[in-house]
PDB file of C-alpha atoms and ligand atoms in Angstrom:
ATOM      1  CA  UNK Q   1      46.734 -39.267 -15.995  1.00  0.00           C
ATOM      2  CA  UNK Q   2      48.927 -36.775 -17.494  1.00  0.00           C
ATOM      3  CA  UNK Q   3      52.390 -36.655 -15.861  1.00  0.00           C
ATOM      4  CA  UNK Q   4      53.973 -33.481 -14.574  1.00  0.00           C
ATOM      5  CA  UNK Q   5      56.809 -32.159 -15.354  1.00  0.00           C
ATOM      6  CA  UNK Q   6      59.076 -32.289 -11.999  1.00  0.00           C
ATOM      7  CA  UNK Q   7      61.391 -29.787 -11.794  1.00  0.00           C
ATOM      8  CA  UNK Q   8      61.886 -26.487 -13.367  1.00  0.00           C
ATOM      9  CA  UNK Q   9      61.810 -22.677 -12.410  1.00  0.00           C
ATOM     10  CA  UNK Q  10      58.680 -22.371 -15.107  1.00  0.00           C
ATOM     11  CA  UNK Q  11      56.328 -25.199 -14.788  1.00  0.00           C
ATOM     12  CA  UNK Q  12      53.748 -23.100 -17.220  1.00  0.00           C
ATOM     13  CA  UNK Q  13      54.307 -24.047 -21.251  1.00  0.00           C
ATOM     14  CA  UNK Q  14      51.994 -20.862 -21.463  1.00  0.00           C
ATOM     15  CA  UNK Q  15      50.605 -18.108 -20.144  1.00  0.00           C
ATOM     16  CA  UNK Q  16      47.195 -17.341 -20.690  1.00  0.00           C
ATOM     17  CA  UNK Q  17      46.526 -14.770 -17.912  1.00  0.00           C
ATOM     18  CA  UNK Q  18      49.110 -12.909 -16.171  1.00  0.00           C
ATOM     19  CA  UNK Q  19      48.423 -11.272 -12.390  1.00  0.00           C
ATOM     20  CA  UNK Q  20      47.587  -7.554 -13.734  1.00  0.00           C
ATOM     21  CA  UNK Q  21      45.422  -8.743 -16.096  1.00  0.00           C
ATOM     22  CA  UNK Q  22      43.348 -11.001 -13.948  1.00  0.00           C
ATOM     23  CA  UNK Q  23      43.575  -8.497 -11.401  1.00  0.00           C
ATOM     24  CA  UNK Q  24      41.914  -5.946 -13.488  1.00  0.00           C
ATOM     25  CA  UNK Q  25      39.019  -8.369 -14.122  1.00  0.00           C
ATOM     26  CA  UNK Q  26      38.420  -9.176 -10.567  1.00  0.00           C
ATOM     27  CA  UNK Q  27      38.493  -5.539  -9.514  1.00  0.00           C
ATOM     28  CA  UNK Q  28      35.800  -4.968 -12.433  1.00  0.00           C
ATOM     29  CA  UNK Q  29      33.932  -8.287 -11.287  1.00  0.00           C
ATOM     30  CA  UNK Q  30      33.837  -6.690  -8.145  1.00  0.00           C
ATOM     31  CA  UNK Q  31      32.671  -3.182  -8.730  1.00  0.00           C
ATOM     32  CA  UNK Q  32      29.935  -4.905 -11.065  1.00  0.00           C
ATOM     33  CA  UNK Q  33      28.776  -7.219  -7.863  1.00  0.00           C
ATOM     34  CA  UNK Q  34      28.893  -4.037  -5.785  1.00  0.00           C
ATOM     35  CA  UNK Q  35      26.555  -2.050  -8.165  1.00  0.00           C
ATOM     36  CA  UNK Q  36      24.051  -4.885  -8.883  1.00  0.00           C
ATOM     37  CA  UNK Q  37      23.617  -6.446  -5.298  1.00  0.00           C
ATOM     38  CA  UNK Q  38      23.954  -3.236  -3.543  1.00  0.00           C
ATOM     39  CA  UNK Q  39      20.016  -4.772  -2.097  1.00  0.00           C
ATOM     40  CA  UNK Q  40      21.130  -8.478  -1.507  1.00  0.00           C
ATOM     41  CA  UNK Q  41      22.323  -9.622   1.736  1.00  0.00           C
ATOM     42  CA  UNK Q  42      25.145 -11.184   0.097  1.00  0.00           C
ATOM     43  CA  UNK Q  43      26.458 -14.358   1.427  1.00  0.00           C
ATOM     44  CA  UNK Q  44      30.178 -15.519  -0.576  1.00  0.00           C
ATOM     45  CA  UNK Q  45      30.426 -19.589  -1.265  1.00  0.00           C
ATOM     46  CA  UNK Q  46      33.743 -19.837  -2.545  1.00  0.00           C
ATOM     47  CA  UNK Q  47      34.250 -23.622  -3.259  1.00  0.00           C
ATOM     48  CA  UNK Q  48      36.681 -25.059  -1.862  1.00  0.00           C
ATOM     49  CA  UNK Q  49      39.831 -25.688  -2.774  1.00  0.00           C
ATOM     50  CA  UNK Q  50      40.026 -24.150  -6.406  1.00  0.00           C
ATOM     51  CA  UNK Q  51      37.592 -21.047  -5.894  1.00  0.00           C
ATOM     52  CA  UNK Q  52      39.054 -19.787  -2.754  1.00  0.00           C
ATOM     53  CA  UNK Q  53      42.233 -17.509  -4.254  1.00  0.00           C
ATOM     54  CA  UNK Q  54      39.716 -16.084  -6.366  1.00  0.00           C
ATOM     55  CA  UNK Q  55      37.056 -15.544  -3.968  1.00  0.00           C
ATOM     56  CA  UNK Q  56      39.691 -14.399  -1.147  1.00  0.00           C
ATOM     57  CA  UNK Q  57      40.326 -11.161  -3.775  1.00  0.00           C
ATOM     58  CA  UNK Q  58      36.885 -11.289  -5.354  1.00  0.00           C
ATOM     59  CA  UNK Q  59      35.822 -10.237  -2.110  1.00  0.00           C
ATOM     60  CA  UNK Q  60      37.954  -7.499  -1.351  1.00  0.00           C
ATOM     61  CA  UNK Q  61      36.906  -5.724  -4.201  1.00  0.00           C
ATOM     62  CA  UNK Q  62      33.289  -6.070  -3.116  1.00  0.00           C
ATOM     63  CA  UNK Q  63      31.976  -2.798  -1.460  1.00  0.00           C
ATOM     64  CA  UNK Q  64      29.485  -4.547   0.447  1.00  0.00           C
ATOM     65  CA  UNK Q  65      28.395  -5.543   3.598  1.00  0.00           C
ATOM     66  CA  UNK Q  66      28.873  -9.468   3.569  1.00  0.00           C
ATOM     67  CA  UNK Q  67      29.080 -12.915   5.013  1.00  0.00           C
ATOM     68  CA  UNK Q  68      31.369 -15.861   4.215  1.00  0.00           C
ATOM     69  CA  UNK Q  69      30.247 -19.577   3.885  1.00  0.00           C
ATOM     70  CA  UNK Q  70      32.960 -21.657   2.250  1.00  0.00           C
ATOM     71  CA  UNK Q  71      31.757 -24.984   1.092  1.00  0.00           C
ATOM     72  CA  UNK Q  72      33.797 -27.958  -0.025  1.00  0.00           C
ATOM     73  CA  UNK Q  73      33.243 -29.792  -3.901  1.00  0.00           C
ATOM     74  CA  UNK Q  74      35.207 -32.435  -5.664  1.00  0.00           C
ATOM     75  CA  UNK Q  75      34.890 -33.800  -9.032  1.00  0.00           C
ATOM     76  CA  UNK Q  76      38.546 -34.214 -10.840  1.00  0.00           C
ATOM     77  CA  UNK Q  77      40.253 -36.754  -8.707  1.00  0.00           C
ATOM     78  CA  UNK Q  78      44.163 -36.239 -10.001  1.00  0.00           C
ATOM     79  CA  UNK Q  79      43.327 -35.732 -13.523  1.00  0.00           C
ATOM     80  CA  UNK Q  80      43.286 -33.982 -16.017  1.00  0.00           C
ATOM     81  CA  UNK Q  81      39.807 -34.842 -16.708  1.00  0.00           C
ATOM     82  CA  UNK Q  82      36.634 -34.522 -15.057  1.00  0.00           C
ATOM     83  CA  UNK Q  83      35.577 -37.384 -12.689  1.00  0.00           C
ATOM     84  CA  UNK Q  84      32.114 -37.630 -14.262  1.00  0.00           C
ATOM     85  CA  UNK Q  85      30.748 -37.296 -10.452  1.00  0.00           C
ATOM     86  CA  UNK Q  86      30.346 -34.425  -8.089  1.00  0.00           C
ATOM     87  CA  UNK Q  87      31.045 -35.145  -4.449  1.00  0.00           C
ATOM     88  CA  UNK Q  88      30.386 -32.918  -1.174  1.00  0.00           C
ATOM     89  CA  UNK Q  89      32.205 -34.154   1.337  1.00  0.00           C
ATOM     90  CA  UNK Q  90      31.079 -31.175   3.571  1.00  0.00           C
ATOM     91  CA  UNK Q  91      27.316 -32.257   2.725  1.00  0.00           C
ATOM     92  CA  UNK Q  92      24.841 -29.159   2.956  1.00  0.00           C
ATOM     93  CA  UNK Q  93      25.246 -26.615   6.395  1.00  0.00           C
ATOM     94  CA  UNK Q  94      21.762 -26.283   7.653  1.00  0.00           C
ATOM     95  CA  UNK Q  95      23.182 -22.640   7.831  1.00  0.00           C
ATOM     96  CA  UNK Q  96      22.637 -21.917   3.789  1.00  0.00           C
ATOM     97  CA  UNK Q  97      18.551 -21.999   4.500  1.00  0.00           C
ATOM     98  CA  UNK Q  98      17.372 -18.179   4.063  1.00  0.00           C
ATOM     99  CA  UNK Q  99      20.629 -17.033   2.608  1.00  0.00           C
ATOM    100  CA  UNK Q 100      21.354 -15.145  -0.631  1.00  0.00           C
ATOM    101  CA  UNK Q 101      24.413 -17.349  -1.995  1.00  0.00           C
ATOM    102  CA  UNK Q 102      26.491 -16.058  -4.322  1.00  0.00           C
ATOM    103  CA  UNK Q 103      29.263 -19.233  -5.188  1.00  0.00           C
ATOM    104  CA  UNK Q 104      32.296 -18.335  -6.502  1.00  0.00           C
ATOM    105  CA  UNK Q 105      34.380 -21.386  -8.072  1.00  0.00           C
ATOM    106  CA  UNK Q 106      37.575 -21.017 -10.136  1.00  0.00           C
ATOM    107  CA  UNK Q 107      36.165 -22.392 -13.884  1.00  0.00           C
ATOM    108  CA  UNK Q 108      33.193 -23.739 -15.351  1.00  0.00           C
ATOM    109  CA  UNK Q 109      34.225 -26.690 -17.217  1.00  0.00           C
ATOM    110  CA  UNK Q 110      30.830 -29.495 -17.588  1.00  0.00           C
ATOM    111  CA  UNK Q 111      29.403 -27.175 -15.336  1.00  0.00           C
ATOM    112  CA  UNK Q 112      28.069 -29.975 -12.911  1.00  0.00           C
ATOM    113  CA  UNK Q 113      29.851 -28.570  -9.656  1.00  0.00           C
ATOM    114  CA  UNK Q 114      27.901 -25.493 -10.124  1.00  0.00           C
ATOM    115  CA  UNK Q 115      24.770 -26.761 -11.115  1.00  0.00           C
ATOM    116  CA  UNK Q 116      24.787 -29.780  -8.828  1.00  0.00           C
ATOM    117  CA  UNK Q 117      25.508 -27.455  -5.579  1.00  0.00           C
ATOM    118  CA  UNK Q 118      22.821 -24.936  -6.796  1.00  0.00           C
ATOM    119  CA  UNK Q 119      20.217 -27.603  -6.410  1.00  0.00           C
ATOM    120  CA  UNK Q 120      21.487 -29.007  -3.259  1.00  0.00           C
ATOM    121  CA  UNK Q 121      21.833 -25.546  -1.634  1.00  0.00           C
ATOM    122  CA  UNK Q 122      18.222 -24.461  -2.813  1.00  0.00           C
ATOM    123  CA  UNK Q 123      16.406 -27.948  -1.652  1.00  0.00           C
ATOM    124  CA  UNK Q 124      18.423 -26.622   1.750  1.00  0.00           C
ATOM    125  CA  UNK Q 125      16.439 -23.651   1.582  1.00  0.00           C
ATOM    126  CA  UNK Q 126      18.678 -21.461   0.104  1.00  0.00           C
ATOM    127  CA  UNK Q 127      16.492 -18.097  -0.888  1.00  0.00           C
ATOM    128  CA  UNK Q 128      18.755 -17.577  -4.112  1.00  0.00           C
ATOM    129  CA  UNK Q 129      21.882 -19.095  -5.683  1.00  0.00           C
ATOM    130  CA  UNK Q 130      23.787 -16.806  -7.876  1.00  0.00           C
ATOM    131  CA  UNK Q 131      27.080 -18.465  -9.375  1.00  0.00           C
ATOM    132  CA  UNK Q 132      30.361 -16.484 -10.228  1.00  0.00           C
ATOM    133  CA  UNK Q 133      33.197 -18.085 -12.186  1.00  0.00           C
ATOM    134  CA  UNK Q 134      37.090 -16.913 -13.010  1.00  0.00           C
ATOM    135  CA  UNK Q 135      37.228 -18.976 -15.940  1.00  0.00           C
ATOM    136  CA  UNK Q 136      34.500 -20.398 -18.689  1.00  0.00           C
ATOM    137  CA  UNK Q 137      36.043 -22.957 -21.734  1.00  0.00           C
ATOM    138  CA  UNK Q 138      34.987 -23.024 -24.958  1.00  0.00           C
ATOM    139  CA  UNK Q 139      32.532 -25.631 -25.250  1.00  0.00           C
ATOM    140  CA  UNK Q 140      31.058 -24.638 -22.127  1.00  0.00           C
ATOM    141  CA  UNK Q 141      30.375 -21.280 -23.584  1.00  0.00           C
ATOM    142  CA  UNK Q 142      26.614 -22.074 -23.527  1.00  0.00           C
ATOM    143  CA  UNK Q 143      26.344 -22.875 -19.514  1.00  0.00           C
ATOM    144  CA  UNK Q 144      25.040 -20.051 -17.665  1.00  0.00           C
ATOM    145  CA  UNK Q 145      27.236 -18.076 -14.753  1.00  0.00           C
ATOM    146  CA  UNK Q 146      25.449 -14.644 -13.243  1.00  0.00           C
ATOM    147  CA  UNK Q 147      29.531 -13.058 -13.150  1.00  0.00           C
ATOM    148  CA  UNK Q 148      32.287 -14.617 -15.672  1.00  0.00           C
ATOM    149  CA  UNK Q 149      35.634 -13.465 -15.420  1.00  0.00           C
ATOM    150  CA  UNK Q 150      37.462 -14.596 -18.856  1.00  0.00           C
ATOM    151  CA  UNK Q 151      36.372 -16.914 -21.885  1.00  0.00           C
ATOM    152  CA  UNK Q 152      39.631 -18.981 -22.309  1.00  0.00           C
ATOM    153  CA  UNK Q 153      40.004 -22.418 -24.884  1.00  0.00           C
ATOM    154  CA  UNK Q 154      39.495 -25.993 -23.975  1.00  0.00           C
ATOM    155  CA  UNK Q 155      42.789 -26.069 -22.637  1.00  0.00           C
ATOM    156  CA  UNK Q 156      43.491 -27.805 -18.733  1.00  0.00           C
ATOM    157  CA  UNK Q 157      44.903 -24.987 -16.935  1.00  0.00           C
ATOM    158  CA  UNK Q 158      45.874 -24.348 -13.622  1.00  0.00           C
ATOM    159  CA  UNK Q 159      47.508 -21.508 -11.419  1.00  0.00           C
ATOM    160  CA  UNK Q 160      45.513 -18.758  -9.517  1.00  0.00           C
ATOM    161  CA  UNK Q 161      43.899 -21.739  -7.172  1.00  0.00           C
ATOM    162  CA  UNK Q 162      43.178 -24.242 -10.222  1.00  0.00           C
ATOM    163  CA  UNK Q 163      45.673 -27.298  -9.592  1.00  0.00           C
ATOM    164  CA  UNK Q 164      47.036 -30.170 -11.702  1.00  0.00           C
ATOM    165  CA  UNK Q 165      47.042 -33.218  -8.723  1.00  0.00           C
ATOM    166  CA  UNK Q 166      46.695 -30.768  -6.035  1.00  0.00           C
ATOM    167  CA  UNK Q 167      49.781 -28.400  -7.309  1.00  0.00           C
ATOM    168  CA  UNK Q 168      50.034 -25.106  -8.759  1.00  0.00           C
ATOM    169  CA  UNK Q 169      47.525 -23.623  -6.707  1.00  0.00           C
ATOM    170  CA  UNK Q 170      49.593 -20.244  -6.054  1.00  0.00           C
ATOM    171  CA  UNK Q 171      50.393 -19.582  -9.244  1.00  0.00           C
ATOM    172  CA  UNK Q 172      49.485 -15.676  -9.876  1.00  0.00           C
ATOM    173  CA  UNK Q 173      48.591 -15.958 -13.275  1.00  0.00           C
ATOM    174  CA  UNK Q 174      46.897 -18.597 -15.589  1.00  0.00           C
ATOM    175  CA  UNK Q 175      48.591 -20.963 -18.037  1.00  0.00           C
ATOM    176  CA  UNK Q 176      48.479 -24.740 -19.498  1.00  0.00           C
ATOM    177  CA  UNK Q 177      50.997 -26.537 -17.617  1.00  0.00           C
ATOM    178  CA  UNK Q 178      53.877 -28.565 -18.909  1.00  0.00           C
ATOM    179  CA  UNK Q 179      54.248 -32.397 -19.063  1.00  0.00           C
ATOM    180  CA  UNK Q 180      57.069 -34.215 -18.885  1.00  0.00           C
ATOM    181  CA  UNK Q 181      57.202 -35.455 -21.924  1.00  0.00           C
ATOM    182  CA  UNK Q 182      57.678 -31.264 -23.222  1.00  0.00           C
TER     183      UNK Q 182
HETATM  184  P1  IMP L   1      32.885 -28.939 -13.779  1.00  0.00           P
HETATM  185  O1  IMP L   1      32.024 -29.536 -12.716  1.00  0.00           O
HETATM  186  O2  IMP L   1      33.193 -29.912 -14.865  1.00  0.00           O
HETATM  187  O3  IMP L   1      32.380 -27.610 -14.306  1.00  0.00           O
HETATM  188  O4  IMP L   1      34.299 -28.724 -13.155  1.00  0.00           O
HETATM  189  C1  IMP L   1      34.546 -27.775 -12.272  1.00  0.00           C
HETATM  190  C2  IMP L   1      35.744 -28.148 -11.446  1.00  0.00           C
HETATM  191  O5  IMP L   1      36.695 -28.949 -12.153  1.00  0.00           O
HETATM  192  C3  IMP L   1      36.456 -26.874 -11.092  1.00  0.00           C
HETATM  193  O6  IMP L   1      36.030 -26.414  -9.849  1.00  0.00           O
HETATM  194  C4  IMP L   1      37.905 -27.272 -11.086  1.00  0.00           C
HETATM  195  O7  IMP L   1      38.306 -27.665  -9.793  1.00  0.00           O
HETATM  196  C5  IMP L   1      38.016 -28.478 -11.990  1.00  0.00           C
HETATM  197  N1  IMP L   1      38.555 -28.119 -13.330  1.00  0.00           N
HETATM  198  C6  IMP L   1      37.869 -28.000 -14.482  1.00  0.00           C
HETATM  199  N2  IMP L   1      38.680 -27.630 -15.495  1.00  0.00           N
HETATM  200  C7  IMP L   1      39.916 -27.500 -14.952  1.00  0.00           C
HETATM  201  C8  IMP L   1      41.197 -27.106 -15.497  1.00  0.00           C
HETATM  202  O8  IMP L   1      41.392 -26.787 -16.681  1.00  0.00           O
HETATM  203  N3  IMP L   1      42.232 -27.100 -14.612  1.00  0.00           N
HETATM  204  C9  IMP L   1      42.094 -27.410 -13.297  1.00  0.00           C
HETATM  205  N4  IMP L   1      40.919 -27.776 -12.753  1.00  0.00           N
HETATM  206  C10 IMP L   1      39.829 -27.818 -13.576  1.00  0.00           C
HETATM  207 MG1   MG L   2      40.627 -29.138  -9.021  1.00  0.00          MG
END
């Protein structure tokens, strides 16, 4: 595992997204949602813990009426790298079964959260799982996402609820973080 660097006012060695420019996405992510679900009764899944600053504005900027179900995923351990393996330690709510999901995580990386969940929630009986994403990488550029915020490189990045061992969460913006050997 990558170490962190400890102290510092900037903990970012880059910034690949500040605040007004993600901003302007979500708004637009937003107004898209609005125009294209205006028929769904839309039920938000922001996954929890990365998705949730995302989703918490996401949702603001959806002119809809809505419902909330957050639901809980893990795959990354402390790492920099994926776990391999997908865990809900929420399991399934009964409550998903009829509902018209729309998850919203922070990035789509190996794309197994998202796809994993989607089959859990519609074996639950959800009646459709739509999937929206802040970030895609690179290599994941082929994995499907109904809503995609940015395309950004195969860099780990964290800030604007992505985390590096469970920090940097509040970041506003988007960047690669620094290690401790920079
Ligand atoms: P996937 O299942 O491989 O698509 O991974 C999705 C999850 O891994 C996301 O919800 C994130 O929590 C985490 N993740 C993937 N890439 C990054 C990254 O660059 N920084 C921080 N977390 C990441
Ligand atoms: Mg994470």
């Amino acid at each position: 595992m990558a170490a962190i660097a400890k102290s510092g006012v900037n903990p970012l060695s880059e910034i690949l997204l500040d605040r007004e420019t993600i901003q302007a996405r979500v708004r637009a992510l937003g107004s898209q949602i609005t125009r294209e679900l205006a028929h769904t009764p839309l039920c938000i899944a922001p996954l929890l813990d990365g998705g949730m600053i995302f989703a918490a504005d996401l949702m603001r900027e959806i002119d809809l009426p809505l419902t909330l179900l957050p639901l809980k995923a893990s795959s990354y351990g402390d790492g920099t790298i994926s776990s391999g393996s997908v865990t809900l330690p929420w399991g399934v709510p009964e409550s998903v079964r009829g509902k018209e999901l729309l998850l919203v995580d922070d990035i789509l990386d190996t794309g197994r959260t998202l796809q994993t969940l989607k089959e859990q929630l519609l074996t639950a009986g959800a009646l459709s799982v739509r999937t929206c994403v802040l970030l895609r990488k690179e290599y994941s550029k082929g994995l499907p996402a109904d809503y995609i915020g940015f395309d950004i490189p195969d860099k780990f990045v964290v800030g604007y609820g992505l985390d590096l061992a469970g920090l940097y969460r509040n970041l506003p913006c988007v960047g690669i973080p620094k290690l401790e050997s920079e």
